[in-house]
Each structure stands twice: as C-alpha cells, then as structure tokens.
Short mmCIF file of C-alpha atoms in Angstrom, two decimals:
data_model
loop_
_atom_site.label_atom_id
_atom_site.label_comp_id
_atom_site.label_asym_id
_atom_site.label_seq_id
_atom_site.Cartn_x
_atom_site.Cartn_y
_atom_site.Cartn_z
CA MET A 762 10.18 -7.39 29.41
CA MET A 763 6.76 -5.96 28.63
CA THR A 764 6.96 -2.98 26.28
CA SER A 765 3.37 -2.27 25.35
CA VAL A 766 2.68 0.17 22.53
CA PRO A 767 0.32 3.08 23.28
CA GLU A 768 -2.46 3.30 20.72
CA THR A 769 -2.26 7.09 20.48
CA ILE A 770 1.30 7.21 19.19
CA GLY A 771 1.69 8.98 15.85
CA ALA A 772 3.03 7.86 12.49
CA ALA A 773 6.17 9.97 12.89
CA ALA A 774 7.48 7.37 15.35
CA SER A 775 7.95 4.95 12.44
CA GLY A 776 10.60 7.14 10.82
CA THR A 777 10.64 8.57 7.30
CA TRP A 778 11.65 7.65 3.78
CA LYS A 779 11.38 9.46 0.46
CA LEU A 780 9.31 8.41 -2.52
CA GLY A 781 11.49 10.22 -5.00
CA ASP A 782 11.61 13.71 -3.51
CA LEU A 783 8.49 13.22 -1.38
CA PRO A 784 9.17 12.42 2.31
CA VAL A 785 6.63 10.13 3.99
CA HIS A 786 6.31 8.47 7.36
CA ARG A 787 7.04 4.78 7.08
CA ILE A 788 3.58 3.87 8.43
CA GLY A 789 0.97 4.90 5.91
CA PHE A 790 -2.60 3.92 5.15
CA GLY A 791 -4.12 1.64 2.52
CA ALA A 792 -7.57 2.63 1.26
CA MET A 793 -8.74 -0.75 -0.04
CA ARG A 794 -10.80 -1.62 3.07
CA LEU A 795 -12.57 1.75 3.24
CA THR A 796 -15.35 0.76 0.87
CA GLN A 797 -16.59 -2.51 2.40
CA PRO A 798 -16.69 -3.87 5.95
CA GLY A 799 -15.80 -7.39 4.84
CA ALA A 800 -13.80 -8.91 2.03
CA ALA A 801 -12.82 -6.49 -0.73
CA PHE A 802 -13.98 -6.66 -4.35
CA THR A 803 -17.30 -8.38 -3.69
CA GLN A 804 -20.91 -7.41 -4.24
CA GLY A 805 -21.42 -7.45 -0.48
CA PRO A 806 -22.56 -4.50 1.65
CA SER A 807 -20.85 -1.14 1.38
CA SER A 808 -19.19 0.63 4.28
CA ASP A 809 -20.73 3.38 6.35
CA ARG A 810 -19.69 6.59 4.60
CA GLY A 811 -19.38 8.68 7.75
CA ARG A 812 -17.26 6.05 9.48
CA SER A 813 -14.89 5.77 6.50
CA ILE A 814 -14.46 9.54 6.30
CA ALA A 815 -13.80 9.65 10.04
CA VAL A 816 -11.10 6.97 9.68
CA LEU A 817 -9.34 8.99 6.97
CA ARG A 818 -9.41 12.18 9.01
CA ARG A 819 -8.17 10.34 12.08
CA ALA A 820 -5.28 8.92 10.05
CA ILE A 821 -4.18 12.44 9.20
CA GLU A 822 -4.52 13.47 12.86
CA LEU A 823 -2.20 10.59 13.74
CA GLY A 824 0.43 11.90 11.34
CA VAL A 825 -0.17 9.60 8.37
CA ASN A 826 1.01 11.40 5.23
CA HIS A 827 1.09 8.50 2.75
CA ILE A 828 -2.18 7.05 1.46
CA ASP A 829 -2.33 4.22 -1.07
CA THR A 830 -5.44 3.95 -3.24
CA ALA A 831 -6.75 3.00 -6.69
CA ALA A 832 -9.74 3.83 -8.88
CA PHE A 833 -10.68 0.12 -8.80
CA TYR A 834 -11.18 0.27 -5.02
CA PHE A 835 -14.96 0.55 -4.98
CA SER A 836 -18.04 -1.24 -3.71
CA PRO A 837 -21.63 -0.90 -4.96
CA LEU A 838 -22.03 2.40 -3.08
CA ARG A 839 -18.50 3.59 -2.21
CA SER A 840 -15.37 4.73 -4.03
CA ALA A 841 -12.11 4.94 -2.07
CA ASN A 842 -10.90 7.88 -4.16
CA GLU A 843 -14.15 9.78 -3.66
CA LEU A 844 -13.99 9.15 0.10
CA ILE A 845 -10.41 10.45 0.20
CA ASN A 846 -11.39 13.55 -1.78
CA SER A 847 -14.42 14.26 0.41
CA ALA A 848 -12.56 13.68 3.68
CA LEU A 849 -9.24 15.36 3.00
CA ALA A 850 -9.49 17.99 0.24
CA PRO A 851 -8.05 20.54 0.17
CA TYR A 852 -5.06 18.28 0.73
CA ALA A 853 -2.24 19.07 3.12
CA ASP A 854 1.01 20.02 1.39
CA ASP A 855 2.85 17.02 2.85
CA LEU A 856 0.22 14.41 1.96
CA VAL A 857 1.41 11.90 -0.64
CA ILE A 858 -1.27 9.89 -2.45
CA THR A 859 -0.13 6.81 -4.34
CA THR A 860 -2.38 5.01 -6.80
CA LYS A 861 -2.22 2.03 -9.16
CA VAL A 862 -3.15 1.53 -12.78
CA GLY A 863 -3.28 -1.48 -15.06
CA PRO A 864 -6.26 -3.28 -13.53
CA GLY A 865 -9.76 -1.91 -13.89
CA ARG A 866 -13.26 -3.01 -12.95
CA ASP A 867 -16.46 -2.39 -14.85
CA PRO A 868 -19.64 -1.34 -12.97
CA SER A 869 -20.49 -5.00 -12.34
CA GLY A 870 -17.13 -5.49 -10.63
CA ALA A 871 -15.63 -7.64 -13.39
CA TRP A 872 -11.90 -7.20 -13.87
CA THR A 873 -10.27 -5.77 -16.98
CA TRP A 874 -6.65 -4.97 -17.82
CA ALA A 875 -5.63 -1.81 -19.62
CA THR A 876 -3.68 -1.73 -22.84
CA PRO A 877 -0.83 0.81 -22.95
CA GLU A 878 -3.14 3.18 -24.84
CA GLN A 879 -5.79 2.92 -22.10
CA LEU A 880 -3.48 3.87 -19.23
CA ARG A 881 -3.95 7.59 -19.82
CA GLY A 882 -7.69 7.16 -19.26
CA GLN A 883 -7.03 5.36 -15.98
CA VAL A 884 -4.65 8.10 -14.85
CA GLU A 885 -7.19 10.79 -15.76
CA GLU A 886 -9.93 8.91 -13.88
CA ASN A 887 -7.78 8.91 -10.74
CA LEU A 888 -7.12 12.62 -11.20
CA ARG A 889 -10.84 13.32 -11.56
CA GLN A 890 -11.89 11.24 -8.58
CA LEU A 891 -9.20 12.64 -6.30
CA GLY A 892 -9.61 16.22 -7.51
CA ARG A 893 -5.93 16.60 -8.35
CA ASP A 894 -4.05 18.15 -11.26
CA HIS A 895 -1.28 15.55 -10.95
CA LEU A 896 -0.72 12.24 -9.20
CA ASP A 897 2.14 11.97 -6.72
CA VAL A 898 3.03 8.34 -7.43
CA VAL A 899 1.51 5.89 -9.91
CA ASN A 900 2.34 2.19 -9.70
CA LEU A 901 2.00 -0.06 -12.73
CA ARG A 902 0.27 -3.17 -11.39
CA ILE A 903 1.24 -6.34 -13.23
CA ALA A 904 -1.30 -9.11 -13.78
CA ARG A 905 -0.51 -12.55 -12.37
CA SER A 906 -0.62 -13.91 -15.91
CA HIS A 907 1.98 -11.37 -17.11
CA ARG A 908 4.74 -11.81 -14.54
CA SER A 909 7.13 -13.08 -17.21
CA ALA A 910 6.05 -10.55 -19.85
CA SER A 911 7.74 -7.35 -20.95
CA VAL A 912 6.51 -4.16 -19.25
CA ALA A 913 8.16 -1.81 -21.72
CA GLU A 914 5.06 -0.63 -23.56
CA HIS A 915 2.95 -0.11 -20.43
CA PHE A 916 5.69 1.52 -18.38
CA GLY A 917 6.75 3.58 -21.37
CA ALA A 918 3.21 4.96 -21.66
CA LEU A 919 3.31 5.99 -17.99
CA ALA A 920 6.75 7.54 -18.48
CA GLU A 921 5.25 9.74 -21.22
CA LEU A 922 2.50 10.86 -18.83
CA ARG A 923 5.20 11.64 -16.27
CA GLU A 924 6.98 13.80 -18.84
CA ALA A 925 3.65 15.52 -19.56
CA GLY A 926 3.30 16.46 -15.87
CA LEU A 927 0.31 14.26 -15.01
CA ILE A 928 2.45 12.02 -12.79
CA ARG A 929 5.31 13.00 -10.49
CA HIS A 930 6.87 9.59 -9.77
CA LEU A 931 6.46 6.01 -10.98
CA GLY A 932 6.50 2.66 -9.24
CA MET A 933 5.88 -1.02 -9.90
CA SER A 934 3.46 -3.42 -8.24
CA HIS A 935 3.39 -7.24 -8.29
CA THR A 936 6.62 -7.16 -10.23
CA THR A 937 9.61 -9.41 -10.77
CA PRO A 938 13.28 -8.37 -10.60
CA ASP A 939 13.57 -8.62 -14.39
CA GLN A 940 10.51 -6.41 -14.93
CA LEU A 941 11.81 -3.92 -12.39
CA ALA A 942 15.13 -3.72 -14.21
CA GLU A 943 13.33 -3.26 -17.54
CA ALA A 944 11.22 -0.43 -16.11
CA GLN A 945 14.26 1.29 -14.62
CA GLY A 946 15.78 1.39 -18.08
CA ILE A 947 12.82 3.52 -19.17
CA ALA A 948 12.25 5.88 -16.21
CA PRO A 949 13.16 6.07 -12.51
CA VAL A 950 11.25 3.71 -10.20
CA VAL A 951 10.73 5.10 -6.69
CA CYS A 952 8.84 2.18 -5.12
CA VAL A 953 7.90 -1.46 -5.46
CA GLN A 954 4.60 -2.81 -4.10
CA ASN A 955 4.61 -6.59 -3.76
CA ARG A 956 3.01 -9.07 -1.39
CA TYR A 957 5.35 -9.52 1.57
CA GLY A 958 5.30 -10.36 5.25
CA ILE A 959 6.29 -12.94 7.82
CA GLY A 960 6.76 -16.24 6.04
CA SER A 961 7.68 -14.77 2.66
CA SER A 962 9.96 -16.73 0.35
CA PRO A 963 13.74 -16.27 -0.04
CA GLU A 964 13.04 -14.79 -3.48
CA ASP A 965 10.82 -12.15 -1.90
CA GLN A 966 13.49 -11.41 0.69
CA ALA A 967 16.07 -10.99 -2.06
CA LEU A 968 13.89 -8.42 -3.87
CA VAL A 969 13.45 -6.44 -0.64
CA ARG A 970 17.25 -6.34 -0.20
CA ALA A 971 17.80 -5.38 -3.83
CA CYS A 972 15.38 -2.47 -3.52
CA GLY A 973 17.23 -1.24 -0.45
CA GLU A 974 20.56 -1.40 -2.24
CA GLN A 975 19.11 0.74 -5.04
CA GLY A 976 17.36 3.25 -2.76
CA ILE A 977 13.90 2.10 -3.90
CA ALA A 978 11.11 2.04 -1.33
CA PHE A 979 9.59 -1.39 -0.78
CA VAL A 980 5.91 -1.06 0.12
CA PRO A 981 4.41 -4.48 0.91
CA PHE A 982 0.74 -5.28 0.70
CA PHE A 983 -1.01 -7.89 2.86
CA ALA A 984 1.67 -7.56 5.57
CA ILE A 985 -1.08 -8.27 8.13
CA ALA A 986 -3.52 -10.38 6.08
CA GLY A 987 -0.83 -12.72 4.77
CA THR A 988 -2.39 -15.56 2.82
CA GLY A 989 -5.83 -14.16 3.66
CA ALA A 990 -5.18 -11.49 1.02
CA GLU A 991 -8.36 -9.56 0.10
CA GLU A 992 -10.35 -11.63 2.60
CA GLY A 993 -8.29 -10.20 5.48
CA ALA A 994 -6.45 -11.88 8.33
CA SER A 995 -7.80 -15.30 9.25
CA GLY A 996 -7.26 -14.88 12.99
CA ALA A 997 -5.04 -17.96 13.15
CA GLU A 998 -1.54 -17.03 14.27
CA SER A 999 1.69 -18.93 14.61
CA GLU A 1000 3.05 -19.61 18.08
CA GLU A 1001 6.07 -17.45 17.21
CA VAL A 1002 3.89 -14.39 16.50
CA ARG A 1003 1.82 -15.02 19.63
CA THR A 1004 4.97 -15.32 21.76
CA VAL A 1005 6.33 -11.97 20.58
CA SER A 1006 2.95 -10.25 20.89
CA ARG A 1007 2.60 -11.44 24.50
CA ALA A 1008 6.09 -10.19 25.34
CA HIS A 1009 5.24 -6.70 24.15
CA GLY A 1010 1.59 -6.48 25.15
CA ALA A 1011 0.88 -5.93 21.47
CA THR A 1012 -1.54 -7.45 18.99
CA PRO A 1013 -0.36 -10.00 16.41
CA ALA A 1014 -1.13 -7.45 13.70
CA GLN A 1015 1.17 -4.93 15.37
CA VAL A 1016 3.93 -7.55 15.55
CA ARG A 1017 3.52 -8.32 11.85
CA LEU A 1018 3.75 -4.63 10.95
CA ALA A 1019 6.74 -4.06 13.24
CA TRP A 1020 8.53 -7.06 11.73
CA THR A 1021 7.93 -5.62 8.27
CA LEU A 1022 9.40 -2.24 9.19
CA HIS A 1023 12.44 -3.92 10.74
CA GLN A 1024 13.42 -5.36 7.34
CA GLY A 1025 15.10 -2.12 6.32
CA PRO A 1026 14.75 1.68 6.51
CA HIS A 1027 13.41 1.64 2.94
CA VAL A 1028 10.51 -0.67 3.85
CA LEU A 1029 7.18 1.12 4.36
CA ALA A 1030 3.78 -0.18 5.49
CA ILE A 1031 0.30 0.67 4.22
CA PRO A 1032 -2.10 -1.29 6.45
CA GLY A 1033 -5.73 -0.70 5.60
CA THR A 1034 -8.81 -0.69 7.78
CA GLY A 1035 -12.25 0.82 8.09
CA ASN A 1036 -12.11 0.50 11.89
CA PRO A 1037 -10.82 3.54 13.85
CA ASP A 1038 -9.53 1.35 16.69
CA HIS A 1039 -7.56 -0.83 14.31
CA LEU A 1040 -6.23 2.31 12.64
CA ALA A 1041 -4.75 3.57 15.92
CA GLU A 1042 -3.22 0.16 16.63
CA ASN A 1043 -1.69 -0.04 13.17
CA VAL A 1044 -0.11 3.40 13.41
CA ALA A 1045 1.22 2.63 16.89
CA ALA A 1046 3.02 -0.43 15.53
CA GLY A 1047 5.60 1.94 14.06
CA ALA A 1048 6.98 2.43 17.58
CA LEU A 1049 7.27 -1.26 18.41
CA GLY A 1050 10.92 -2.31 18.68
CA LEU A 1051 11.77 -5.98 18.25
CA THR A 1052 14.95 -7.58 19.59
CA SER A 1053 17.39 -9.52 17.42
CA ASP A 1054 16.21 -12.72 19.09
CA GLU A 1055 12.59 -11.91 18.29
CA LEU A 1056 13.44 -11.10 14.68
CA ALA A 1057 15.25 -14.43 14.43
CA LEU A 1058 12.24 -16.21 15.92
CA LEU A 1059 9.94 -14.62 13.34
CA ALA A 1060 12.28 -15.11 10.40
CA PRO A 1061 10.87 -17.03 7.41
#
C-alpha cells in the first residue's frame, strides 16, 4: 500500500522525548552542513549565508525544537553557531541547543583535542558564539584514539561547569559502554551521540537498547550518510531500502530516518542539510510508519 509522506508535515509528528527535563521533538536538526554546500571540514567553498539562515528559520517553522551544533562546525567564511545566533535569537523558550566539546579546529582547519583544563574555554566559546548564558546540553566527544581511555578527568571537568551553572545537562558522543558507565558515576548523562543507522553492528544495537533501558536518549549521527560520513550520502542504496521507499512513495533518506526512529521511543534524529527541500523531507520522515515486515527487511 502506498503511504506517501507529505513534505509539509511538522516535527511534532515524530513524537517527543526529554533530554533531562527538556522536552524535544524526536526529529531535530544537525547544523554541520550549514556552513558548506559539499563535504564538511574542508577548505572548499562556504555556504550562502542567506540560504543557511532561511533553512534554520524554516526548521523552526516546521516545529523543530532541537538543534545540534558545535564551535568546530565552520568553513572559511561561515560558523554554524553564528548562523544559529543570527537566524534564531532571541531564542524560543522551547528551543534546545546541544553542542559538543573535546575536539577543536584552529583557523587553518587543523584538528586539536582539548585537555580537561581547556574544556571551560570551549564551553565559553560556544556560549559567546550562540549568545547564551548557559548551554542546554553539552556532549563530551571522544577521539577515535581514546575509545579505550578513561573519561573521568574530562567528564569531571564538565560536571564542575554544570555545577557552576554554565551547562544544564551532559551527554557523551562517540563513546563506549564502559566510558558511558564511568561518566554516569560522575554526573547524570542525558544522551549518547554515536554513529548509527541501517547496517550497524550488533554492538551498536546493544548500546541503543542499553540507553533505552536507562532512559538515556540515543541521538545517532550519520543516520542518512552511513559510511559516507562527513562526505554525505553516496547515492548508492541497497535493494531493501529501495523496496521500502517505493512502497511508501518516500525517499531512501526518509526510510533511513524512519527506521532509526523505529528503534525505540528514546531514539532521536538530527539530520543536517543546507537545502530547504531536503529539510522538509527530513522532518516529514518523522510521520513515516514502517511495518514489522519492513523493519525485518531492513534489519542489520
């Protein structure tokens, strides 16, 4: 049966979850692709400023009240945080802005990683760029080379900033179950941001389930891009995804987002785009219902 998804449907159709005490619609918006029209984190061309601001304002019109960003989301001419500030301040009372610290980039774009003592500076930079007196949610992003390392010193530093009132809630990004457990022993964790989507490993699936059992939001990145990561979706799709998309009159990206949301009420989505048409399609995916047979077909 054809059940096409109207592009003008709002984010409220995806349902809600709470990041700590902050309710958000389960379809949100990721700001990474606002600053460049192509692959992120390159020295390529910057986005059109007016178009990016229009995308942000349209997201709010569509009911998006959860935006994910970072101070290291910038191109030679654009900063995602500055675009958010310019487009949306003064911020609506229900808008939740989540950011990440740990990684940094110098003006040339080269990557750096903060020591525990440097995390306060990264938090303050996000506050300055966003024009806020506190950050709603801050995720500690773990480097690939530190996925077996202790997070106690870094997460402890963020917990102190939470106690000081600069941060409301804390989360973890690119984390392992052991690191998550270690962080929870220091301060409450309201969300986990890890790579996840169709085709993810059994270990990834287990972490999603564990977060649900503990009431922690799971907020996957690259749910659409998959292995394309920062480069974006490759355009090549499996026959299973194409079959389901044809059945619903939906795009493969919408199917991937819908599958993600079907993994549990605690699973959110933060698809990013600088294209207003793609934005509307992404938000509409929150209304796409998949059957048990379709979920089985798409299962990893």
